[in-house]
Coordinates of C-alpha atoms in Angstrom, one line a residue:
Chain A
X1 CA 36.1 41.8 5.2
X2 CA 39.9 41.6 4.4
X3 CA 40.0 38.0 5.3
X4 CA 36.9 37.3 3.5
X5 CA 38.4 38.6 -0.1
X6 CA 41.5 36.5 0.6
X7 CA 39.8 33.6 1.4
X8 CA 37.1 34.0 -1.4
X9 CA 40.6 35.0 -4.0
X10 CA 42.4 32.0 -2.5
X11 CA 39.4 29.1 -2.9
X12 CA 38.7 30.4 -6.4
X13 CA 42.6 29.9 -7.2
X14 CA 42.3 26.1 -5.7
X15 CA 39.3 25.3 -7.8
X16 CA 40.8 26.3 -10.9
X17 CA 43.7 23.8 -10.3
X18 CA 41.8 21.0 -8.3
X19 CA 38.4 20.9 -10.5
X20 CA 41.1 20.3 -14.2
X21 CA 43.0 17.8 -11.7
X22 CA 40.5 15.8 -11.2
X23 CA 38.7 15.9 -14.5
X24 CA 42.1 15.0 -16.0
X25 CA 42.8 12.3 -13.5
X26 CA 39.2 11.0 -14.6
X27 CA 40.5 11.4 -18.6
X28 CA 43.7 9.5 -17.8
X29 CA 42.1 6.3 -15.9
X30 CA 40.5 5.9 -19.2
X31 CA 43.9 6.8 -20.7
X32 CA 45.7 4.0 -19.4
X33 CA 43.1 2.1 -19.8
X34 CA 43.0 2.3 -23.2
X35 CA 46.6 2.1 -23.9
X36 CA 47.2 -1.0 -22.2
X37 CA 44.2 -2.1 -24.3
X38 CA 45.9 -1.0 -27.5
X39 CA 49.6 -3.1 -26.4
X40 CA 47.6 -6.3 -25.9
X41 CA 45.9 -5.8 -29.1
X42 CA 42.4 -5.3 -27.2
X43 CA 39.7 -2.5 -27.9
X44 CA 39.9 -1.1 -24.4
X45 CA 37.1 1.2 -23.4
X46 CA 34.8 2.6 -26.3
X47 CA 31.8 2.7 -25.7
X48 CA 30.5 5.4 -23.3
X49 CA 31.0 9.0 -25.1
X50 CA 33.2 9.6 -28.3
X51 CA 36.4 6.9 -28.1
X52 CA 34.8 6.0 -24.6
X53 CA 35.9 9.2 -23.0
X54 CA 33.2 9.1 -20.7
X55 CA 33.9 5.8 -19.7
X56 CA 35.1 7.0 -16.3
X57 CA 32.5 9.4 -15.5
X58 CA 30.4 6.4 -15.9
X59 CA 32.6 4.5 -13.6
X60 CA 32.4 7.4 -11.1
X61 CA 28.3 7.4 -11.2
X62 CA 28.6 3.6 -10.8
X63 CA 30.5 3.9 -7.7
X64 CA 28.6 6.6 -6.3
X65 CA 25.3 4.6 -6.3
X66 CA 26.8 1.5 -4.7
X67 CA 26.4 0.9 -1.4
X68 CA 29.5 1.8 1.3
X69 CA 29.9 -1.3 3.2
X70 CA 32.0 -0.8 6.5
X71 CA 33.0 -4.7 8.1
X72 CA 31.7 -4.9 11.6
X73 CA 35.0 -5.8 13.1
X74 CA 36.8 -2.9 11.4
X75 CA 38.3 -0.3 13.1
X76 CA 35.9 2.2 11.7
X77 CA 37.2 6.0 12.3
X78 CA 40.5 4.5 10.3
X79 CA 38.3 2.5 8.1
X80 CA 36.8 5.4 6.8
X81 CA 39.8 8.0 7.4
X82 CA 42.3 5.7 5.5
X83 CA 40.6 6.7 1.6
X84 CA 40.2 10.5 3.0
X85 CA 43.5 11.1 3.6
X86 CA 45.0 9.0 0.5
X87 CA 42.9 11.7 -1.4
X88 CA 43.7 14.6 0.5
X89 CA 47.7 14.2 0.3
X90 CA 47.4 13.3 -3.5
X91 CA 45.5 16.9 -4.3
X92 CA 47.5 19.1 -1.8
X93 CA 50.9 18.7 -3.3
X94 CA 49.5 20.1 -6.0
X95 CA 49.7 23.1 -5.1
X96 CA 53.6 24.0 -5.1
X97 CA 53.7 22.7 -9.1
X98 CA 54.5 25.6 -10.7
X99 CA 52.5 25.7 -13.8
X100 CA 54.4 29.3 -15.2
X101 CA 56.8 31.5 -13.5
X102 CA 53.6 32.9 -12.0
X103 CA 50.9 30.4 -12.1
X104 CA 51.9 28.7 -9.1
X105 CA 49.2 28.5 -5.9
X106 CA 52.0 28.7 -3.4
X107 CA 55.7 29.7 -4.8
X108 CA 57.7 28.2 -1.5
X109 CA 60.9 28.1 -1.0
X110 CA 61.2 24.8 0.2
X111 CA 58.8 23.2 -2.5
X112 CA 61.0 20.5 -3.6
X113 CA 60.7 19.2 0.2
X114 CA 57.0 20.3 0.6
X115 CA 56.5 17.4 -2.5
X116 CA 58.8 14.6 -1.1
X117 CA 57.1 15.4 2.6
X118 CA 53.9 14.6 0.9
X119 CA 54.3 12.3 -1.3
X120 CA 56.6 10.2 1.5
X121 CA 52.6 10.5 3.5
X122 CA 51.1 8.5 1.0
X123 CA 51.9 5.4 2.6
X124 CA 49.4 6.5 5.4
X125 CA 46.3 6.1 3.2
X126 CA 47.6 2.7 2.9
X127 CA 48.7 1.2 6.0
X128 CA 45.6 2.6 7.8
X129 CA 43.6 0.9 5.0
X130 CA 45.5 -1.9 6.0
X131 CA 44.9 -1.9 9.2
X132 CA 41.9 -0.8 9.7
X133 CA 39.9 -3.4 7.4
X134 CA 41.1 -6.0 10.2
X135 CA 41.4 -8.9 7.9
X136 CA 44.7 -11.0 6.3
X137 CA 44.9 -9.9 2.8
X138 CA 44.7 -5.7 3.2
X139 CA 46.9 -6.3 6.7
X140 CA 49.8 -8.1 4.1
X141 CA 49.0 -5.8 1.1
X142 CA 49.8 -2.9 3.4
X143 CA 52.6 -3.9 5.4
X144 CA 54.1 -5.3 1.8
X145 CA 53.2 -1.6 0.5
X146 CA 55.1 0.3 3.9
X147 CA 58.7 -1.6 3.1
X148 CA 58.3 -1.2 -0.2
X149 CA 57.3 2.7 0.0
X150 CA 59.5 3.6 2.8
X151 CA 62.6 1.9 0.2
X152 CA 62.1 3.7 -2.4
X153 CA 61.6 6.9 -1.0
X154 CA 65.4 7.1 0.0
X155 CA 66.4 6.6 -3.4
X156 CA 63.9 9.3 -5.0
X157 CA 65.1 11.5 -2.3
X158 CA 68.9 10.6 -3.2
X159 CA 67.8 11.7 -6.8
X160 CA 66.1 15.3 -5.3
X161 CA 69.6 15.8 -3.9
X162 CA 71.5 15.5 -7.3
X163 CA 69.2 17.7 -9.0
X164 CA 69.5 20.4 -6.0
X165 CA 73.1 20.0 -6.1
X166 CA 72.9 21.7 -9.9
X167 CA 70.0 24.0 -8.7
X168 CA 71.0 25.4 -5.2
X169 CA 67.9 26.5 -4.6
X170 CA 64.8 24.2 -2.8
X171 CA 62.5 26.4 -5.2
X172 CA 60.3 24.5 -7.5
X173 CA 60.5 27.6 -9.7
X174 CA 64.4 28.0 -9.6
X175 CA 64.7 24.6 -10.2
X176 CA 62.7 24.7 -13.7
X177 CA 64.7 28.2 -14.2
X178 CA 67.8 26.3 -13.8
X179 CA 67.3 24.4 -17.2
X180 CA 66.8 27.3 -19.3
X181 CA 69.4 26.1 -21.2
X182 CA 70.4 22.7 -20.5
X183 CA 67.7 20.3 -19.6
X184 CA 69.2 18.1 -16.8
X185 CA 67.7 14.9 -18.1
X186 CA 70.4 14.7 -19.9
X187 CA 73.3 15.9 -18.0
X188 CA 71.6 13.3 -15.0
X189 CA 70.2 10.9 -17.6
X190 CA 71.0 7.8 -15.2
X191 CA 69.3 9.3 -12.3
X192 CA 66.3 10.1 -14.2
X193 CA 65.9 6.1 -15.2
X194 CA 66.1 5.6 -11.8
X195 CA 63.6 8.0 -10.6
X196 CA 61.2 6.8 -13.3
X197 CA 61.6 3.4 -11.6
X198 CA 61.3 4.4 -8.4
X199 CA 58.6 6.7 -9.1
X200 CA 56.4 3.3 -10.6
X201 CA 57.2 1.7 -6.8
X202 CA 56.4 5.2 -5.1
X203 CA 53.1 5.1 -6.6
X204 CA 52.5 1.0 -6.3
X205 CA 52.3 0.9 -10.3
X206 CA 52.5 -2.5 -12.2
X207 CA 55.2 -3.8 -12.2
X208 CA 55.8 -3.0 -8.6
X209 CA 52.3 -3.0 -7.9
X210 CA 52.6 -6.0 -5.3
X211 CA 50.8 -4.5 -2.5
X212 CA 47.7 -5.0 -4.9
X213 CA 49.3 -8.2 -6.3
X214 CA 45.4 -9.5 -7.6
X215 CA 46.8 -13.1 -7.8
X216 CA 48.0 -13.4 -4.4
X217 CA 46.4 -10.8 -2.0
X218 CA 43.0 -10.6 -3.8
X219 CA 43.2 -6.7 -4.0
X220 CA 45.4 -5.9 -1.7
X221 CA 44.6 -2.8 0.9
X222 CA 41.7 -2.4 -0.8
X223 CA 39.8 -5.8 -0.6
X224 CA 37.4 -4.5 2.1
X225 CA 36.5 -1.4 0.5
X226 CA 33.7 -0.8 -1.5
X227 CA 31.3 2.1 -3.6
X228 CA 33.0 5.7 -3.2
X229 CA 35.5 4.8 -0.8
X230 CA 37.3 2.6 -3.0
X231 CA 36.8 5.2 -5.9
X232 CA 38.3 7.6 -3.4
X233 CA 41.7 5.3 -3.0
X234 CA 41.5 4.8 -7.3
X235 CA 41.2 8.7 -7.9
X236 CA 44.0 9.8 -4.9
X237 CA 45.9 6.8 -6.6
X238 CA 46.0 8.0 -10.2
X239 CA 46.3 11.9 -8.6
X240 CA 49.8 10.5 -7.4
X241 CA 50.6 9.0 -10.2
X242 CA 49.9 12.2 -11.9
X243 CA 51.9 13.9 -9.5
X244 CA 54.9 11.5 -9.6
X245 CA 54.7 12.9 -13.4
X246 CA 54.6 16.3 -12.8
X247 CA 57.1 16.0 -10.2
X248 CA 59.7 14.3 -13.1
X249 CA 58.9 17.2 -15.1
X250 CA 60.1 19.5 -13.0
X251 CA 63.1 17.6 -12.2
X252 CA 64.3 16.4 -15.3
X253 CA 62.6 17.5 -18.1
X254 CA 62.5 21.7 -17.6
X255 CA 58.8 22.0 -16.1
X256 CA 56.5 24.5 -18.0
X257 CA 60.0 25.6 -20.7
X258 CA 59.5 25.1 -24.1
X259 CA 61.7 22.5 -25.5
X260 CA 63.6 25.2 -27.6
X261 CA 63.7 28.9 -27.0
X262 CA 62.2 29.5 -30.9
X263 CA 59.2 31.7 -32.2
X264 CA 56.2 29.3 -32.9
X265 CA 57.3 27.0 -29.3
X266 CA 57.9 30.3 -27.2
X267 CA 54.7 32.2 -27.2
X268 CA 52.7 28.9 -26.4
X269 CA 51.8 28.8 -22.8
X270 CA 53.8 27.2 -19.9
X271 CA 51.0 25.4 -18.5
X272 CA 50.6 23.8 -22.0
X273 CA 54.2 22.4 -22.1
X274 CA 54.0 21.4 -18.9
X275 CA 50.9 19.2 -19.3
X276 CA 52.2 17.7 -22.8
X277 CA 55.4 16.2 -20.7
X278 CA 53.1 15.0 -18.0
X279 CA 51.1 13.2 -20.5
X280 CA 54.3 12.2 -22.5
X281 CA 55.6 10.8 -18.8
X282 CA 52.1 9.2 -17.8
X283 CA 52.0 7.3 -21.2
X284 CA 55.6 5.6 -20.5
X285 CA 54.4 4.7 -16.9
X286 CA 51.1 3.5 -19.0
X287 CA 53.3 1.5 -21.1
X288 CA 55.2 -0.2 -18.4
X289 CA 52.0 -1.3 -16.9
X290 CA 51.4 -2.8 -20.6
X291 CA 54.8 -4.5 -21.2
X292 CA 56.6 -5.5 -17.8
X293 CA 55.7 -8.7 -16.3
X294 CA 55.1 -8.2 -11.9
X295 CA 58.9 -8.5 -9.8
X296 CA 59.2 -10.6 -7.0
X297 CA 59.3 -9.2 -3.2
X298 CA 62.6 -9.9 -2.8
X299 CA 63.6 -8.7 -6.1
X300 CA 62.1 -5.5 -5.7
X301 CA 63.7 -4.6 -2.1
X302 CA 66.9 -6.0 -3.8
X303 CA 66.1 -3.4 -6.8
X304 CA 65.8 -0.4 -3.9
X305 CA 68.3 -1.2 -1.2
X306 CA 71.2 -3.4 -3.1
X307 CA 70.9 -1.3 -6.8
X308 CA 69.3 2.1 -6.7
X309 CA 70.8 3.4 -3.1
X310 CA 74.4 2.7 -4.2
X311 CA 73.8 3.6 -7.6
X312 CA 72.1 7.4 -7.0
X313 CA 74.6 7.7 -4.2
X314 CA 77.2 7.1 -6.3
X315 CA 76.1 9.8 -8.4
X316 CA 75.5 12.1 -5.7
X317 CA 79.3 12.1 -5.2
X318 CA 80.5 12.2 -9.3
X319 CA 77.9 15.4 -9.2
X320 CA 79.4 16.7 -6.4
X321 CA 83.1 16.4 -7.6
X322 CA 82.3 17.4 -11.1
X323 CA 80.7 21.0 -10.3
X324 CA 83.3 21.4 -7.4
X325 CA 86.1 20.8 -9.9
X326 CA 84.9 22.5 -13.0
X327 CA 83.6 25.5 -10.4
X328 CA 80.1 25.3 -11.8
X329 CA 78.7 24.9 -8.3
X330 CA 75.6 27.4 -8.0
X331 CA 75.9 30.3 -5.9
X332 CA 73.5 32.7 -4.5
Chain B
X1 CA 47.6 38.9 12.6
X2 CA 45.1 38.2 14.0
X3 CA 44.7 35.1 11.3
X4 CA 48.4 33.8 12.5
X5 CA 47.5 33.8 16.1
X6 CA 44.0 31.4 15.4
X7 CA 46.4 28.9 13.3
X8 CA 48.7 29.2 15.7
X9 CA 46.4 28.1 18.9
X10 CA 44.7 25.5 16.6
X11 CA 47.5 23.8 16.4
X12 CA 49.3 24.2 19.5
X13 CA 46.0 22.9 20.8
X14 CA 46.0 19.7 18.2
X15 CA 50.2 18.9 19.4
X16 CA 49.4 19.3 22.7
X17 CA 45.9 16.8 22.8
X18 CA 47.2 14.3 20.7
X19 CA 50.3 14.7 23.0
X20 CA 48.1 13.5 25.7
X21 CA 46.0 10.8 23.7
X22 CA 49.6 9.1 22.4
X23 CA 49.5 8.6 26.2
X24 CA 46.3 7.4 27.4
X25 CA 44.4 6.0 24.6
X26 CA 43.6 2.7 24.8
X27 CA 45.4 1.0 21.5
X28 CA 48.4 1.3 20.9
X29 CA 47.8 1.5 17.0
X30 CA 45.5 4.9 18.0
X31 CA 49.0 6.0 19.7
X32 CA 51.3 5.8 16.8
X33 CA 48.5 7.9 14.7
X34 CA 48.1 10.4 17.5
X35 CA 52.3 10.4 17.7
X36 CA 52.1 11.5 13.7
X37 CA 49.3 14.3 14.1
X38 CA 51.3 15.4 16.9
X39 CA 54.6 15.8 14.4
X40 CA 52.3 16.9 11.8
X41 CA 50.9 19.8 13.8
X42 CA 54.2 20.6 15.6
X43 CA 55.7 21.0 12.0
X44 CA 53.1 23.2 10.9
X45 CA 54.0 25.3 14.3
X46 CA 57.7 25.3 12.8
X47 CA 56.6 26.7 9.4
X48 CA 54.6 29.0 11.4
X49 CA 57.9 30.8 12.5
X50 CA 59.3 30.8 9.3
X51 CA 61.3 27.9 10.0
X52 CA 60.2 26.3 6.7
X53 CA 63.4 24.2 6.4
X54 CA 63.2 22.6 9.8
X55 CA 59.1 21.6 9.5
X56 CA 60.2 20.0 6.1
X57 CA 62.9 18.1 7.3
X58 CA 60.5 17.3 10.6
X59 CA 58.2 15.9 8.2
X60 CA 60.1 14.0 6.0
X61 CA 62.1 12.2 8.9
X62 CA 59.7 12.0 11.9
X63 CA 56.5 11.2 9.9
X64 CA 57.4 9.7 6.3
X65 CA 60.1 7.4 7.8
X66 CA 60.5 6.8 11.3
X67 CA 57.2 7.1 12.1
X68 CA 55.9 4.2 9.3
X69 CA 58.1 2.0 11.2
X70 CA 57.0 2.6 14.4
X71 CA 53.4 2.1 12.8
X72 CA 55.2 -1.2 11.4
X73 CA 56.7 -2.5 14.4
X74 CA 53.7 -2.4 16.2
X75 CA 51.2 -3.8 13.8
X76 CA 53.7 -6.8 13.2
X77 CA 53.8 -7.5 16.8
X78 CA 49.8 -7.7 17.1
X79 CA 50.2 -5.6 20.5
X80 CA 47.0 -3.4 19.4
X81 CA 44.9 -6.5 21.3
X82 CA 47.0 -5.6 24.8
X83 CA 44.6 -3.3 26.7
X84 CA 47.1 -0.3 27.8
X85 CA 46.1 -0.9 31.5
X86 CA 48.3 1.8 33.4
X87 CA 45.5 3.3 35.3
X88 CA 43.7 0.4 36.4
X89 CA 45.6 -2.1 37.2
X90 CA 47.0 -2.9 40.5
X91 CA 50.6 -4.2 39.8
X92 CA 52.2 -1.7 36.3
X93 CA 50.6 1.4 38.7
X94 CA 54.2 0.9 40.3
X95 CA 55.6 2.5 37.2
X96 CA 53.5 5.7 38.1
X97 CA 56.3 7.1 40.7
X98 CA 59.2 6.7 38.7
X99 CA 57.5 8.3 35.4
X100 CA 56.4 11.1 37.8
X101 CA 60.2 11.8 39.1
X102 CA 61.2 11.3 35.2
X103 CA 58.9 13.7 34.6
X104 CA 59.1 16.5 37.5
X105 CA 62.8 16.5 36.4
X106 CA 62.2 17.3 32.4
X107 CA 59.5 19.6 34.0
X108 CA 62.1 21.9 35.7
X109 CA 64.9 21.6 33.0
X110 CA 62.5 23.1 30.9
X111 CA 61.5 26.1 33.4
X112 CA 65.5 26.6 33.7
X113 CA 65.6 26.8 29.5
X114 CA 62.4 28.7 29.1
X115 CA 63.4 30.9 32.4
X116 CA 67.0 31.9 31.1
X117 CA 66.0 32.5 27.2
X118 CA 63.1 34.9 29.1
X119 CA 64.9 36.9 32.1
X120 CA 68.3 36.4 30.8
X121 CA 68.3 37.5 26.9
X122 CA 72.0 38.5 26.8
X123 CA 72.9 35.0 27.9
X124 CA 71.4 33.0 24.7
X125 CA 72.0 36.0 22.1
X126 CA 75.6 36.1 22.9
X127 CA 75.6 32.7 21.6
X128 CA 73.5 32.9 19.0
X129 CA 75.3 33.4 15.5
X130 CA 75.4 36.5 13.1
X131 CA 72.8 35.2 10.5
X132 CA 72.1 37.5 7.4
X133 CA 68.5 37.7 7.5
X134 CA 68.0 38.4 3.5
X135 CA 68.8 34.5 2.8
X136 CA 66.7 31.3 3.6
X137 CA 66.8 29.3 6.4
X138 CA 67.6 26.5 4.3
X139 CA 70.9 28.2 3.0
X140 CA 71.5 29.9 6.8
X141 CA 71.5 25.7 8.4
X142 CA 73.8 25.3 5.6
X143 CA 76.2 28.5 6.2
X144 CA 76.5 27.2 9.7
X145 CA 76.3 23.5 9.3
X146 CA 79.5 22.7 7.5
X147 CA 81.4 26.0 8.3
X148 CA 81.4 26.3 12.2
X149 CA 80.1 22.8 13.2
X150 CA 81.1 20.9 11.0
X151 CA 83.1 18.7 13.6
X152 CA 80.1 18.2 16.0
X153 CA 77.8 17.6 12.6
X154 CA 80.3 14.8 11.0
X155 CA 80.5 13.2 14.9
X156 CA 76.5 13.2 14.9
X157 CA 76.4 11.4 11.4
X158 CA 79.3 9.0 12.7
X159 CA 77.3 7.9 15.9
X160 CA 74.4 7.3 13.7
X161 CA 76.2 4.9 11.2
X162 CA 77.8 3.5 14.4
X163 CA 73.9 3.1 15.9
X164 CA 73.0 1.5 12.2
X165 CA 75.8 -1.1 12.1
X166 CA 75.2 -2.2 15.5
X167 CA 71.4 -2.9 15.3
X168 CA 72.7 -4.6 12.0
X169 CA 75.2 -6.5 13.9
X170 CA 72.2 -7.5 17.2
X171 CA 69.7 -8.6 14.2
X172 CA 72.2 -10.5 12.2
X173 CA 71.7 -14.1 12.0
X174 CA 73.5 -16.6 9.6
X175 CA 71.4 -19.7 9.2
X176 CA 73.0 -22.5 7.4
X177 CA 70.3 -24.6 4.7
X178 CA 68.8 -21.4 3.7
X179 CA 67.8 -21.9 0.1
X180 CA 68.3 -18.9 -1.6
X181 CA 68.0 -18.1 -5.5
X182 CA 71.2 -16.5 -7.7
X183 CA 69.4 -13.9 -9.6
X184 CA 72.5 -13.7 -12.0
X185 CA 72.0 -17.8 -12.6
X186 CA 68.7 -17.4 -13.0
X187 CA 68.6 -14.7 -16.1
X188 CA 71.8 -16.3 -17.7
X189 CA 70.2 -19.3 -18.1
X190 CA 70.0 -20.4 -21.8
X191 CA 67.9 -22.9 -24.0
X192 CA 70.3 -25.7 -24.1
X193 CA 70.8 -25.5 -20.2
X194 CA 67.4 -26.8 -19.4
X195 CA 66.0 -28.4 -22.7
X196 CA 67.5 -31.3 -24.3
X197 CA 65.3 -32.9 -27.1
X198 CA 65.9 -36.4 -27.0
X199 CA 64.5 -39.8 -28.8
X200 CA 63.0 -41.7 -26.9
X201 CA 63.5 -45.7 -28.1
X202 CA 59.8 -47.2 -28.1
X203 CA 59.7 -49.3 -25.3
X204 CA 62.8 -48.8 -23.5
X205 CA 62.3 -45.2 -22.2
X206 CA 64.9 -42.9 -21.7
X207 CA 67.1 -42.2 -17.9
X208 CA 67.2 -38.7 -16.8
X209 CA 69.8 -37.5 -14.4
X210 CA 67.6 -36.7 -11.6

């Protein structure tokens, strides 16, 4: 009976964040749809619902009446597992985003870590994709999307380490608490650039969106895959793009803090700050999708390995020596 | 409880299955994924204990990183097509003997470990350091990381840049009549550099350099 109220507590507290993630994941497909329509001086999707909102529910019902095809010389298990687990590790990191100093599914004290672990599994969905589609063009989209994942992880986690450094504390919670009074966008203002950056290669955006390159590899990992299994790979796409956001939020721009600690900002809620510099993050990656013209391989592994590494590294170090000097290193 | 002891079987059941598939199953693709459930569920065990820090890290470095490049290696070298054939075949079943002898060894090493940490408590918790409970494992690996070992951490990190530079070193290869572009040359380059307006005499033509 005692395990049957948790449970029953506990699913009810993952609805309420998964159902609004997915809906808003639906609302921002059409989002960066439309954006990217409104740079190029296009209408973008208007039609279905009031300014098109609906466009993707329309999208979704589309997909969900076409037939799943599965290619006879797949591997199939893979085949089908690769779009289950891209979904499932882009809605369980969820879960650790701390939405107030209480609304927070699981408040953990390694978070920060629980985030990078995940988000560093993405590449699974991928390569098994990949792989198991048994055919050129997913085989070189996902071994083009491995390097290039695997690369720019090392960076982003170079970045973690700077913020931590100013935190001292693996809490996602402390973290935001830490920039009660001093966002550290600015103090780190380089290192957030660079996680921006390396967030677009994380989550295979344009213009680092080459394991997808449509000119080259047809659609990339995804060629085979068709009806709701390729709308599972779309959703558990945008769901880490969304994340990536959320995660930059937290890191950089205070999390669910108000921008200044005055009367009308104060009393509005956490969650509501938190979700305006999501959206405020999701319409520069939007932007960039709009504006940037697509790197080069080579270019972009010389971006991660040759600029960013050294670069963050650097920074590591002149973080380092500036709160050891100045004794501002945190203590607890 | 009750609830810790099912998770805990679960997936001591999952590590120790996909242990055995990483083993015997046919492809050696299936292996890799098999190797990363097996880190996956042998992380969960560590969070299990409370050792949070160490499933993380486990995580992070066995599955996000090493493990993609296993996954890599072995896709680029097409090896999934090689039927793993240790059971049946007549000539690789000499490998059998030495694996078992590699084996019975780890087999009792481990009985010794297990055997002392069991009947002999006094012998590992005299070693064992004086950690303040109250703080996180994350801050205790820290506390004891770069105080007390420091020496044997910084000799760990140097034989791991040492292991780096050498593979570097094996895989090097300087080919001469590479062509390869100047990235610097290639965004510095202006108007004038590449186009020249010229007039052309009717009937004459013009000579270009190239």
């Amino acid at each position: 009976m005692e395990y049957l109220s948790i449970i029953f507590s506990e699913t009810y507290k993952i609805l309420f964040l998964l159902v609004p993630v997915l809906v808003s994941v639906a609302m921002i497909v059409w989002l960066d749809r439309r954006i990217w329509a409104f740079v190029q001086k296009r209408q973008g999707p208007n039609v279905v619902g009031p300014f098109g909102l609906l466009q993707s529910l329309a999208d979704a019902l589309k997909y969900m009446f076409k037939e799943v095809i599965i290619p006879s010389s797949s591997n199939k298990v893979i085949f089908i597992l690769a779009p289950i687990v891209t979904m499932t590790l882009a809605l369980i990191s969820w879960a650790v985003i701390p939405f107030s100093a209480t609304q927070v599914l699981a408040d953990i004290n390694v978070g920060i870590l629980y985030l990078f672990a995940v988000s560093s599994l993405g590449v699974y969905g991928i390569i098994m994709g990949g792989w198991a589609s048994n055919s050129k063009y997913p085989f070189l989209g996902a071994i083009r999307s491995a390097a290039q994942m695997v690369s720019y992880e090392v960076s982003i986690g170079v970045i973690i380490i700077n913020v931590l450094l100013c935190v001292g504390s693996l809490n996602l919670n402390d973290i935001v608490m830490a920039q009660e009074n001093l966002w550290f966008v600015i103090p780190l203002f380089p290192m957030f650039v660079i996680f921006f950056i390396s967030a677009l290669a994380e989550t295979n955006r344009p213009p680092f969106d080459l394991p997808e390159a449509e000119a080259e590899l047809v659609a990339g990992y995804q060629t085979e895959y068709s009806g709701m299994m390729y709308a599972m790979f779309w959703l558990g796409e945008y769901a880490n793009i969304l994340l990536m956001c959320a995660m930059g939020s937290v890191l950089f721009l205070g999390g669910w803090l108000s921008p200044i600690d005055l009367f009308p900002f104060n009393i509005i809620p956490g969650a509501i700050w938190l979700i305006l510099k999501i959206l405020f993050l999701f319409i520069l990656f939007a932007l960039v999708k709009a504006i940037v013209p697509r790197y080069r391989y080579d270019q972009l592994m010389r971006l991660g390995w040759k600029i960013f590494l050294p670069l963050s590294l650097t920074w590591v170090v002149l973080t380092a020596s500036f709160l050891f000097y100045f004794n501002l290193l945190p203590t607890n | 409880m009750l609830a810790h002891a099912i998770f805990f079987y679960i997936f001591s059941l999952i590590a120790i299955v996909s242990a055995i598939m990483v083993t015997v199953s046919k492809n050696t693709v299936h292996s890799v994924f098999f190797l990363i459930l097996d880190f996956i569920s042998i992380s969960c065990l560590f969070i299990m204990i409370g050792a949070e820090f160490l499933g993380m890290i486990m995580l992070i470095i066995y599955v996000g990183a090493v493990a993609v490049l296993f996954l890599f290696v072995v896709m680029m070298l097409n090896v999934a097509q090689q039927k793993n054939q240790w059971f049946s075949a007549r000539e690789s079943s000499k490998h059998i003997p030495v694996g078992l002898i590699i084996s019975t060894i780890i087999f009792f090493e481990l009985i010794i470990v297990i055997g002392g940490w069991k009947y002999k408590p006094d012998l590992v918790s005299s070693m064992s350091l004086n950690i303040d409970s109250s703080i996180s494992n994350t801050h205790a690996i820290g506390y004891v990381l770069y105080t007390d070992y420091i020496h044997i951490f910084q000799l760990s990190g140097m034989i791991l840049l040492v292991a780096m530079i050498g593979a570097i070193v094996l895989t090097f290869r300087q080919r001469s009549g590479v062509k390869r572009q100047s990235y610097f040359s290639q965004i510095s380059r202006e108007r004038s550099d590449g186009v020249e307006l010229i007039d052309v005499p009717s009937n004459k033509g013009v000579k270009s350099d190239d």
